[in-house]
PDB file of C-alpha atoms in Angstrom:
ATOM      1  CA  MET F   1       0.068  -0.013  -0.100  1.00  0.00           C
ATOM      2  CA  ALA F   2       2.402   1.968   0.967  1.00  0.00           C
ATOM      3  CA  LYS F   3       4.273   2.063  -3.012  1.00  0.00           C
ATOM      4  CA  LYS F   4       1.043   2.786  -4.318  1.00  0.00           C
ATOM      5  CA  LYS F   5       0.687   5.785  -2.202  1.00  0.00           C
ATOM      6  CA  GLY F   6       4.302   7.225  -3.121  1.00  0.00           C
ATOM      7  CA  ALA F   7       3.138   6.370  -7.033  1.00  0.00           C
ATOM      8  CA  ASP F   8      -0.356   8.470  -6.394  1.00  0.00           C
ATOM      9  CA  ALA F   9       1.847  11.308  -4.756  1.00  0.00           C
ATOM     10  CA  LYS F  10       3.338  11.827  -8.447  1.00  0.00           C
ATOM     11  CA  LYS F  11      -0.243  12.558  -9.548  1.00  0.00           C
ATOM     12  CA  VAL F  12      -1.726  16.148  -9.461  1.00  0.00           C
ATOM     13  CA  THR F  13      -5.446  16.374  -9.171  1.00  0.00           C
ATOM     14  CA  LEU F  14      -7.344  20.009  -8.930  1.00  0.00           C
ATOM     15  CA  LYS F  15      -7.626  19.727  -5.657  1.00  0.00           C
ATOM     16  CA  THR F  16      -3.582  19.362  -4.701  1.00  0.00           C
ATOM     17  CA  ALA F  17      -2.694  21.824  -7.313  1.00  0.00           C
ATOM     18  CA  LYS F  18      -5.422  24.461  -5.354  1.00  0.00           C
ATOM     19  CA  LYS F  19      -3.340  23.868  -2.428  1.00  0.00           C
ATOM     20  CA  ALA F  20      -0.178  24.277  -4.304  1.00  0.00           C
ATOM     21  CA  ILE F  21      -1.125  28.006  -4.873  1.00  0.00           C
ATOM     22  CA  HIS F  22       0.349  30.787  -2.838  1.00  0.00           C
ATOM     23  CA  ILE F  23       0.647  34.728  -3.527  1.00  0.00           C
ATOM     24  CA  THR F  24       3.890  36.206  -4.299  1.00  0.00           C
ATOM     25  CA  GLN F  25       5.390  39.304  -2.886  1.00  0.00           C
ATOM     26  CA  GLU F  26       4.131  41.284  -6.223  1.00  0.00           C
ATOM     27  CA  GLY F  27       0.403  39.830  -5.426  1.00  0.00           C
ATOM     28  CA  ARG F  28       0.452  37.277  -8.393  1.00  0.00           C
ATOM     29  CA  ARG F  29      -0.653  33.722  -7.642  1.00  0.00           C
ATOM     30  CA  ARG F  30       1.596  31.018  -8.115  1.00  0.00           C
ATOM     31  CA  LEU F  31       1.392  27.383  -8.695  1.00  0.00           C
ATOM     32  CA  THR F  32       4.741  25.593  -7.722  1.00  0.00           C
ATOM     33  CA  LEU F  33       4.758  22.086  -8.843  1.00  0.00           C
ATOM     34  CA  SER F  34       8.746  21.670  -9.031  1.00  0.00           C
ATOM     35  CA  ASN F  35      10.582  18.108  -8.742  1.00  0.00           C
ATOM     36  CA  MET F  36       7.320  16.022  -8.513  1.00  0.00           C
ATOM     37  CA  GLY F  37       8.623  13.323 -10.846  1.00  0.00           C
ATOM     38  CA  LEU F  38       5.686  14.357 -13.359  1.00  0.00           C
ATOM     39  CA  THR F  39       6.033  13.008 -16.590  1.00  0.00           C
ATOM     40  CA  VAL F  40       3.195  14.738 -18.233  1.00  0.00           C
ATOM     41  CA  PHE F  41       1.564  18.128 -18.144  1.00  0.00           C
ATOM     42  CA  PRO F  42      -1.308  18.002 -15.683  1.00  0.00           C
ATOM     43  CA  LYS F  43      -4.833  18.657 -17.858  1.00  0.00           C
ATOM     44  CA  CYS F  44      -6.442  19.452 -14.467  1.00  0.00           C
ATOM     45  CA  LEU F  45      -4.537  23.060 -14.653  1.00  0.00           C
ATOM     46  CA  PHE F  46      -6.388  24.156 -17.375  1.00  0.00           C
ATOM     47  CA  LYS F  47      -9.512  24.561 -14.855  1.00  0.00           C
ATOM     48  CA  LEU F  48      -7.512  27.147 -12.787  1.00  0.00           C
ATOM     49  CA  SER F  49      -7.735  30.268 -14.833  1.00  0.00           C
ATOM     50  CA  ASN F  50      -6.823  32.677 -12.517  1.00  0.00           C
ATOM     51  CA  VAL F  51      -2.966  31.441 -12.098  1.00  0.00           C
ATOM     52  CA  ASP F  52      -0.416  34.038 -12.937  1.00  0.00           C
ATOM     53  CA  GLU F  53       2.689  31.981 -12.448  1.00  0.00           C
ATOM     54  CA  LEU F  54       3.309  28.420 -13.150  1.00  0.00           C
ATOM     55  CA  ASP F  55       6.501  26.495 -12.169  1.00  0.00           C
ATOM     56  CA  LEU F  56       6.552  22.670 -13.521  1.00  0.00           C
ATOM     57  CA  SER F  57      10.332  22.656 -13.529  1.00  0.00           C
ATOM     58  CA  ARG F  58      12.859  19.376 -12.211  1.00  0.00           C
ATOM     59  CA  ASN F  59      10.099  17.083 -13.550  1.00  0.00           C
ATOM     60  CA  LEU F  60      10.438  14.563 -16.356  1.00  0.00           C
ATOM     61  CA  ILE F  61       7.386  15.957 -18.678  1.00  0.00           C
ATOM     62  CA  GLN F  62       8.500  15.200 -22.089  1.00  0.00           C
ATOM     63  CA  THR F  63       5.343  16.934 -23.996  1.00  0.00           C
ATOM     64  CA  LEU F  64       3.148  19.961 -23.536  1.00  0.00           C
ATOM     65  CA  PRO F  65      -0.319  19.914 -24.182  1.00  0.00           C
ATOM     66  CA  ALA F  66      -1.340  20.802 -27.754  1.00  0.00           C
ATOM     67  CA  ASN F  67      -3.654  23.388 -26.280  1.00  0.00           C
ATOM     68  CA  ILE F  68      -0.859  25.231 -24.003  1.00  0.00           C
ATOM     69  CA  GLY F  69      -2.316  28.470 -25.471  1.00  0.00           C
ATOM     70  CA  SER F  70      -5.280  28.556 -24.035  1.00  0.00           C
ATOM     71  CA  PHE F  71      -3.489  29.101 -20.418  1.00  0.00           C
ATOM     72  CA  THR F  72      -3.744  33.089 -21.256  1.00  0.00           C
ATOM     73  CA  SER F  73      -3.861  33.975 -17.871  1.00  0.00           C
ATOM     74  CA  LEU F  74       0.082  33.271 -17.242  1.00  0.00           C
ATOM     75  CA  ARG F  75       2.240  35.638 -17.091  1.00  0.00           C
ATOM     76  CA  TRP F  76       5.406  33.601 -15.819  1.00  0.00           C
ATOM     77  CA  LEU F  77       6.314  30.037 -16.906  1.00  0.00           C
ATOM     78  CA  ASP F  78       8.710  27.997 -16.016  1.00  0.00           C
ATOM     79  CA  LEU F  79       9.657  24.505 -17.658  1.00  0.00           C
ATOM     80  CA  HIS F  80      13.465  23.966 -16.719  1.00  0.00           C
ATOM     81  CA  SER F  81      15.158  20.742 -16.274  1.00  0.00           C
ATOM     82  CA  ASN F  82      12.616  18.534 -18.199  1.00  0.00           C
ATOM     83  CA  LYS F  83      12.419  16.129 -21.105  1.00  0.00           C
ATOM     84  CA  LEU F  84      10.788  18.708 -23.517  1.00  0.00           C
ATOM     85  CA  GLU F  85      11.894  17.933 -27.051  1.00  0.00           C
ATOM     86  CA  SER F  86       9.559  20.647 -28.757  1.00  0.00           C
ATOM     87  CA  VAL F  87       6.871  23.204 -28.050  1.00  0.00           C
ATOM     88  CA  PRO F  88       3.605  23.774 -29.389  1.00  0.00           C
ATOM     89  CA  GLU F  89       2.941  26.408 -31.788  1.00  0.00           C
ATOM     90  CA  SER F  90       0.152  27.247 -29.531  1.00  0.00           C
ATOM     91  CA  ILE F  91       2.222  28.652 -27.154  1.00  0.00           C
ATOM     92  CA  GLY F  92       2.255  31.808 -29.157  1.00  0.00           C
ATOM     93  CA  ASN F  93      -1.144  32.482 -27.890  1.00  0.00           C
ATOM     94  CA  LEU F  94       0.176  33.196 -24.320  1.00  0.00           C
ATOM     95  CA  VAL F  95       0.926  36.807 -25.104  1.00  0.00           C
ATOM     96  CA  GLY F  96       0.760  38.188 -21.631  1.00  0.00           C
ATOM     97  CA  LEU F  97       3.900  36.101 -20.681  1.00  0.00           C
ATOM     98  CA  THR F  98       6.939  38.182 -19.503  1.00  0.00           C
ATOM     99  CA  HIS F  99       9.064  35.584 -18.426  1.00  0.00           C
ATOM    100  CA  LEU F 100       9.620  32.092 -19.792  1.00  0.00           C
ATOM    101  CA  ASN F 101      12.230  29.313 -19.091  1.00  0.00           C
ATOM    102  CA  LEU F 102      12.998  26.156 -20.948  1.00  0.00           C
ATOM    103  CA  ALA F 103      16.528  25.950 -19.949  1.00  0.00           C
ATOM    104  CA  ASN F 104      17.897  22.269 -19.643  1.00  0.00           C
ATOM    105  CA  ASN F 105      15.481  20.287 -21.927  1.00  0.00           C
ATOM    106  CA  CYS F 106      15.945  18.280 -24.743  1.00  0.00           C
ATOM    107  CA  LEU F 107      14.860  21.242 -27.470  1.00  0.00           C
ATOM    108  CA  THR F 108      16.295  21.175 -31.010  1.00  0.00           C
ATOM    109  CA  SER F 109      15.934  24.261 -33.679  1.00  0.00           C
ATOM    110  CA  ALA F 110      13.337  22.093 -35.202  1.00  0.00           C
ATOM    111  CA  GLY F 111      11.227  22.241 -32.192  1.00  0.00           C
ATOM    112  CA  LEU F 112      11.070  26.016 -31.753  1.00  0.00           C
ATOM    113  CA  PRO F 113       7.982  27.018 -33.689  1.00  0.00           C
ATOM    114  CA  SER F 114       8.256  30.259 -35.082  1.00  0.00           C
ATOM    115  CA  SER F 115       4.766  31.423 -32.898  1.00  0.00           C
ATOM    116  CA  LEU F 116       7.246  32.222 -30.154  1.00  0.00           C
ATOM    117  CA  GLY F 117       7.720  35.855 -32.220  1.00  0.00           C
ATOM    118  CA  CYS F 118       4.216  36.236 -30.836  1.00  0.00           C
ATOM    119  CA  LEU F 119       4.850  36.606 -27.354  1.00  0.00           C
ATOM    120  CA  CYS F 120       5.236  40.608 -27.795  1.00  0.00           C
ATOM    121  CA  ASN F 121       5.649  41.139 -23.747  1.00  0.00           C
ATOM    122  CA  LEU F 122       8.319  38.781 -23.076  1.00  0.00           C
ATOM    123  CA  LYS F 123      11.157  40.384 -21.036  1.00  0.00           C
ATOM    124  CA  SER F 124      13.044  37.421 -20.122  1.00  0.00           C
ATOM    125  CA  LEU F 125      13.864  34.091 -22.252  1.00  0.00           C
ATOM    126  CA  ASN F 126      16.064  31.101 -21.197  1.00  0.00           C
ATOM    127  CA  LEU F 127      16.923  28.677 -23.824  1.00  0.00           C
ATOM    128  CA  GLY F 128      20.433  27.351 -22.444  1.00  0.00           C
ATOM    129  CA  LEU F 129      21.477  23.858 -22.095  1.00  0.00           C
ATOM    130  CA  ASN F 130      19.757  22.395 -25.184  1.00  0.00           C
ATOM    131  CA  GLN F 131      20.057  21.278 -28.512  1.00  0.00           C
ATOM    132  CA  LEU F 132      19.892  24.465 -30.561  1.00  0.00           C
ATOM    133  CA  ASP F 133      21.721  25.540 -33.224  1.00  0.00           C
ATOM    134  CA  SER F 134      19.652  28.065 -34.660  1.00  0.00           C
ATOM    135  CA  LEU F 135      16.511  30.542 -33.817  1.00  0.00           C
ATOM    136  CA  PRO F 136      13.019  31.347 -35.411  1.00  0.00           C
ATOM    137  CA  THR F 137      13.752  34.672 -36.874  1.00  0.00           C
ATOM    138  CA  THR F 138      10.378  35.862 -35.779  1.00  0.00           C
ATOM    139  CA  LEU F 139      12.544  36.232 -32.480  1.00  0.00           C
ATOM    140  CA  GLU F 140      13.436  39.655 -34.172  1.00  0.00           C
ATOM    141  CA  ARG F 141       9.772  40.746 -32.971  1.00  0.00           C
ATOM    142  CA  LEU F 142      10.385  40.383 -29.219  1.00  0.00           C
ATOM    143  CA  ASP F 143      10.901  44.226 -28.903  1.00  0.00           C
ATOM    144  CA  HIS F 144      10.467  44.204 -25.026  1.00  0.00           C
ATOM    145  CA  LEU F 145      12.938  41.397 -24.664  1.00  0.00           C
ATOM    146  CA  GLN F 146      15.644  42.616 -21.805  1.00  0.00           C
ATOM    147  CA  GLU F 147      17.085  39.169 -20.878  1.00  0.00           C
ATOM    148  CA  LEU F 148      18.055  36.326 -23.258  1.00  0.00           C
ATOM    149  CA  ALA F 149      20.213  33.111 -22.158  1.00  0.00           C
ATOM    150  CA  LEU F 150      21.638  30.845 -25.028  1.00  0.00           C
ATOM    151  CA  PHE F 151      24.452  29.206 -23.693  1.00  0.00           C
ATOM    152  CA  ASP F 152      25.625  25.650 -23.591  1.00  0.00           C
ATOM    153  CA  ASN F 153      24.005  25.033 -27.199  1.00  0.00           C
ATOM    154  CA  LEU F 154      25.502  24.141 -30.704  1.00  0.00           C
ATOM    155  CA  PHE F 155      25.437  27.544 -32.207  1.00  0.00           C
ATOM    156  CA  ALA F 156      28.125  27.748 -34.652  1.00  0.00           C
ATOM    157  CA  LYS F 157      27.543  31.592 -34.977  1.00  0.00           C
ATOM    158  CA  MET F 158      25.265  34.488 -33.182  1.00  0.00           C
ATOM    159  CA  PRO F 159      21.969  34.460 -34.036  1.00  0.00           C
ATOM    160  CA  GLU F 160      21.786  37.752 -36.553  1.00  0.00           C
ATOM    161  CA  PHE F 161      18.396  39.056 -35.072  1.00  0.00           C
ATOM    162  CA  VAL F 162      20.126  39.151 -31.553  1.00  0.00           C
ATOM    163  CA  GLN F 163      21.743  42.482 -32.859  1.00  0.00           C
ATOM    164  CA  THR F 164      18.463  44.024 -33.483  1.00  0.00           C
ATOM    165  CA  LEU F 165      16.800  43.735 -30.118  1.00  0.00           C
ATOM    166  CA  ARG F 166      17.033  47.430 -29.029  1.00  0.00           C
ATOM    167  CA  ASN F 167      15.967  46.373 -25.567  1.00  0.00           C
ATOM    168  CA  LEU F 168      18.353  43.531 -24.719  1.00  0.00           C
ATOM    169  CA  THR F 169      20.545  44.048 -21.778  1.00  0.00           C
ATOM    170  CA  LYS F 170      21.543  40.595 -20.372  1.00  0.00           C
ATOM    171  CA  LEU F 171      22.833  37.910 -23.177  1.00  0.00           C
ATOM    172  CA  ASN F 172      24.391  34.624 -22.128  1.00  0.00           C
ATOM    173  CA  VAL F 173      26.078  33.043 -24.888  1.00  0.00           C
ATOM    174  CA  ILE F 174      28.811  31.015 -23.443  1.00  0.00           C
ATOM    175  CA  ARG F 175      29.920  27.398 -24.277  1.00  0.00           C
ATOM    176  CA  ASN F 176      28.671  27.250 -27.669  1.00  0.00           C
ATOM    177  CA  PRO F 177      31.121  26.146 -30.653  1.00  0.00           C
ATOM    178  CA  PHE F 178      31.054  29.851 -31.926  1.00  0.00           C
ATOM    179  CA  THR F 179      32.463  31.500 -28.364  1.00  0.00           C
ATOM    180  CA  TYR F 180      34.935  28.615 -28.313  1.00  0.00           C
ATOM    181  CA  ALA F 181      36.347  29.624 -31.864  1.00  0.00           C
ATOM    182  CA  GLN F 182      36.438  33.179 -30.340  1.00  0.00           C
ATOM    183  CA  ALA F 183      38.158  32.573 -27.249  1.00  0.00           C
ATOM    184  CA  SER F 184      40.785  30.352 -29.066  1.00  0.00           C
ATOM    185  CA  GLY F 185      41.407  33.406 -31.570  1.00  0.00           C
ATOM    186  CA  GLU F 186      41.306  35.872 -28.501  1.00  0.00           C
ATOM    187  CA  ARG F 187      44.087  33.655 -26.652  1.00  0.00           C
ATOM    188  CA  ILE F 188      46.240  33.458 -30.073  1.00  0.00           C
ATOM    189  CA  LYS F 189      46.193  37.093 -30.483  1.00  0.00           C
ATOM    190  CA  ARG F 190      47.010  37.659 -26.745  1.00  0.00           C
ATOM    191  CA  GLU F 191      49.887  35.308 -27.069  1.00  0.00           C
ATOM    192  CA  LYS F 192      51.527  36.771 -30.187  1.00  0.00           C
ATOM    193  CA  ALA F 193      51.365  39.845 -28.694  1.00  0.00           C
ATOM    194  CA  GLU F 194      53.111  38.797 -25.653  1.00  0.00           C
ATOM    195  CA  GLN F 195      55.443  36.623 -27.980  1.00  0.00           C
ATOM    196  CA  LYS F 196      59.037  37.573 -27.287  1.00  0.00           C
ATOM    197  CA  GLU F 197      61.812  37.782 -29.894  1.00  0.00           C
ATOM    198  CA  GLU F 198      62.596  34.352 -30.663  1.00  0.00           C
ATOM    199  CA  VAL F 199      66.123  33.160 -31.973  1.00  0.00           C
ATOM    200  CA  TYR F 200      66.921  30.342 -34.732  1.00  0.00           C
ATOM    201  CA  LEU F 201      70.170  28.718 -35.361  1.00  0.00           C
ATOM    202  CA  VAL F 202      70.783  27.871 -39.010  1.00  0.00           C
ATOM    203  CA  HIS F 203      73.959  26.735 -40.650  1.00  0.00           C
ATOM    204  CA  GLU F 204      75.126  29.683 -42.744  1.00  0.00           C
ATOM    205  CA  SER F 205      75.043  27.607 -45.811  1.00  0.00           C
ATOM    206  CA  SER F 206      71.276  27.627 -45.748  1.00  0.00           C
ATOM    207  CA  LEU F 207      71.269  31.206 -45.637  1.00  0.00           C
ATOM    208  CA  CYS F 208      71.458  33.528 -48.894  1.00  0.00           C
ATOM    209  CA  LYS F 209      74.569  35.902 -49.426  1.00  0.00           C
ATOM    210  CA  ARG F 210      72.397  38.831 -48.409  1.00  0.00           C
ATOM    211  CA  CYS F 211      71.037  37.395 -45.255  1.00  0.00           C
ATOM    212  CA  LEU F 212      74.520  35.956 -44.470  1.00  0.00           C
ATOM    213  CA  ARG F 213      76.193  39.609 -44.930  1.00  0.00           C
ATOM    214  CA  LYS F 214      73.299  41.149 -42.352  1.00  0.00           C
ATOM    215  CA  CYS F 215      74.028  38.339 -40.128  1.00  0.00           C
ATOM    216  CA  LYS F 216      77.750  38.719 -39.738  1.00  0.00           C
ATOM    217  CA  ALA F 217      77.216  42.543 -39.721  1.00  0.00           C
ATOM    218  CA  GLU F 218      74.994  42.325 -36.806  1.00  0.00           C
ATOM    219  CA  THR F 219      77.192  39.520 -35.111  1.00  0.00           C
ATOM    220  CA  GLU F 220      80.131  41.831 -35.464  1.00  0.00           C
ATOM    221  CA  ARG F 221      78.165  44.752 -33.754  1.00  0.00           C
ATOM    222  CA  VAL F 222      76.817  42.966 -31.007  1.00  0.00           C
ATOM    223  CA  LEU F 223      80.795  41.821 -30.567  1.00  0.00           C
ATOM    224  CA  ARG F 224      81.856  45.361 -30.857  1.00  0.00           C
ATOM    225  CA  GLY F 225      79.377  46.862 -28.295  1.00  0.00           C
ATOM    226  CA  GLY F 226      80.451  43.741 -25.764  1.00  0.00           C
ATOM    227  CA  ARG F 227      83.916  44.847 -26.004  1.00  0.00           C
ATOM    228  CA  GLN F 228      83.120  48.475 -25.173  1.00  0.00           C
ATOM    229  CA  GLY F 229      80.524  47.835 -22.737  1.00  0.00           C
ATOM    230  CA  GLY F 230      82.991  46.053 -20.864  1.00  0.00           C
ATOM    231  CA  ARG F 231      85.882  48.088 -20.385  1.00  0.00           C
ATOM    232  CA  ARG F 232      86.862  49.226 -16.740  1.00  0.00           C
ATOM    233  CA  GLY F 233      89.134  51.841 -17.542  1.00  0.00           C
ATOM    234  CA  ASP F 234      92.204  49.513 -18.171  1.00  0.00           C
ATOM    235  CA  ARG F 235      92.602  47.675 -21.924  1.00  0.00           C
ATOM    236  CA  GLY F 236      93.822  44.727 -20.193  1.00  0.00           C
ATOM    237  CA  ASP F 237      90.248  44.044 -18.791  1.00  0.00           C
ATOM    238  CA  MET F 238      88.376  44.554 -22.260  1.00  0.00           C
ATOM    239  CA  PHE F 239      87.604  40.952 -22.710  1.00  0.00           C
ATOM    240  CA  GLU F 240      86.703  40.137 -19.296  1.00  0.00           C
ATOM    241  CA  GLU F 241      82.806  40.383 -19.951  1.00  0.00           C
ATOM    242  CA  LYS F 242      80.772  36.895 -20.491  1.00  0.00           C
ATOM    243  CA  LYS F 243      83.393  35.051 -22.572  1.00  0.00           C
ATOM    244  CA  LYS F 244      83.672  31.171 -23.563  1.00  0.00           C
ATOM    245  CA  THR F 245      86.006  29.103 -21.947  1.00  0.00           C
ATOM    246  CA  PHE F 246      88.699  27.347 -23.494  1.00  0.00           C
ATOM    247  CA  SER F 247      91.024  24.238 -22.182  1.00  0.00           C
ATOM    248  CA  GLY F 248      94.596  25.669 -21.833  1.00  0.00           C
ATOM    249  CA  LEU F 249      93.774  29.386 -22.469  1.00  0.00           C
ATOM    250  CA  MET F 250      94.033  31.052 -18.945  1.00  0.00           C
ATOM    251  CA  THR F 251      93.789  35.130 -18.898  1.00  0.00           C
ATOM    252  CA  PRO F 252      95.292  36.968 -15.596  1.00  0.00           C
ATOM    253  CA  ASN F 253      91.977  37.004 -14.438  1.00  0.00           C
ATOM    254  CA  SER F 254      90.635  33.409 -15.432  1.00  0.00           C
ATOM    255  CA  VAL F 255      88.391  34.221 -17.811  1.00  0.00           C
ATOM    256  CA  ALA F 256      88.189  32.844 -21.084  1.00  0.00           C
ATOM    257  CA  ALA F 257      88.463  34.564 -24.191  1.00  0.00           C
ATOM    258  CA  VAL F 258      86.196  34.953 -27.205  1.00  0.00           C
ATOM    259  CA  THR F 259      88.035  33.086 -29.315  1.00  0.00           C
ATOM    260  CA  GLN F 260      91.440  31.971 -29.457  1.00  0.00           C
ATOM    261  CA  ASP F 261      92.624  34.110 -32.326  1.00  0.00           C
ATOM    262  CA  VAL F 262      91.497  37.265 -29.871  1.00  0.00           C
ATOM    263  CA  TRP F 263      93.497  35.642 -26.932  1.00  0.00           C
ATOM    264  CA  ARG F 264      96.738  35.254 -29.280  1.00  0.00           C
ATOM    265  CA  ILE F 265      96.193  38.980 -30.295  1.00  0.00           C
ATOM    266  CA  LYS F 266      95.558  40.012 -26.978  1.00  0.00           C
ATOM    267  CA  ALA F 267      98.255  37.714 -25.651  1.00  0.00           C
ATOM    268  CA  LYS F 268     100.738  39.720 -28.182  1.00  0.00           C
ATOM    269  CA  LYS F 269      99.718  43.205 -26.607  1.00  0.00           C
ATOM    270  CA  HIS F 270     100.469  42.035 -23.232  1.00  0.00           C
ATOM    271  CA  GLN F 271     103.938  40.419 -23.784  1.00  0.00           C
ATOM    272  CA  PRO F 272     105.523  38.791 -22.038  1.00  0.00           C
ATOM    273  CA  ILE F 273     103.571  35.827 -21.576  1.00  0.00           C
ATOM    274  CA  SER F 274     106.032  34.501 -19.225  1.00  0.00           C
ATOM    275  CA  ALA F 275     104.328  37.354 -16.626  1.00  0.00           C
ATOM    276  CA  LEU F 276     100.768  35.655 -16.820  1.00  0.00           C
ATOM    277  CA  HIS F 277      99.985  33.486 -14.079  1.00  0.00           C
TER     278      HIS F 277
END
């Protein structure tokens, strides 16, 4: 018997629906039937002609009745986190709707009717967490729309009509294919902007004569600059800065010469060699 009672608890009767109605701070009559394990839209709700807000979120509803549009008293409809694959054409009759939440369902673009564009008073539309890759172009008629959520869908590009929604103040399109592409492009641009100069080592035989002359000239310029910058008031110290070591060639201060040829030149200028230690 307990099991049967638990199963009946998921069914909504007109009596239980009336008990679930409460008045909001704005003075609206809200019917909350959220997270009740419902698999079908309770038909008894159509007898409640004075309900302003309906919350059927977090259920298992797969389809909406074709006459959902007869629920004309609705101003606020929350159907997020169900199993909806489509929305009936008659939803366009709910012209009083200001908030419509269809997020986290199984909606495809083919399941969205063009009649959504008839919801002329709509201020907030949430279509996130679905399988949408396009939207009905009729949505451009939603002149009062202020908030639009399209996050976690399959959009390869931003719907063009979005730019024409003059009162839109909030737009969420994160985690769509086109946002990943934009993020990747911005990252590449940022990396290029921050990229430091890189040095590539090539054999001189791989260079053309012009490039080879440039490289040799640049090398000579760097060497001259290093020698000049390394002076400490004594010509004998001009080769002391950042030199490479060569086995068996020792300078007075144990710093290696640039090349063996340079060392020989220096040694001749500082005769006698026997004085070195």
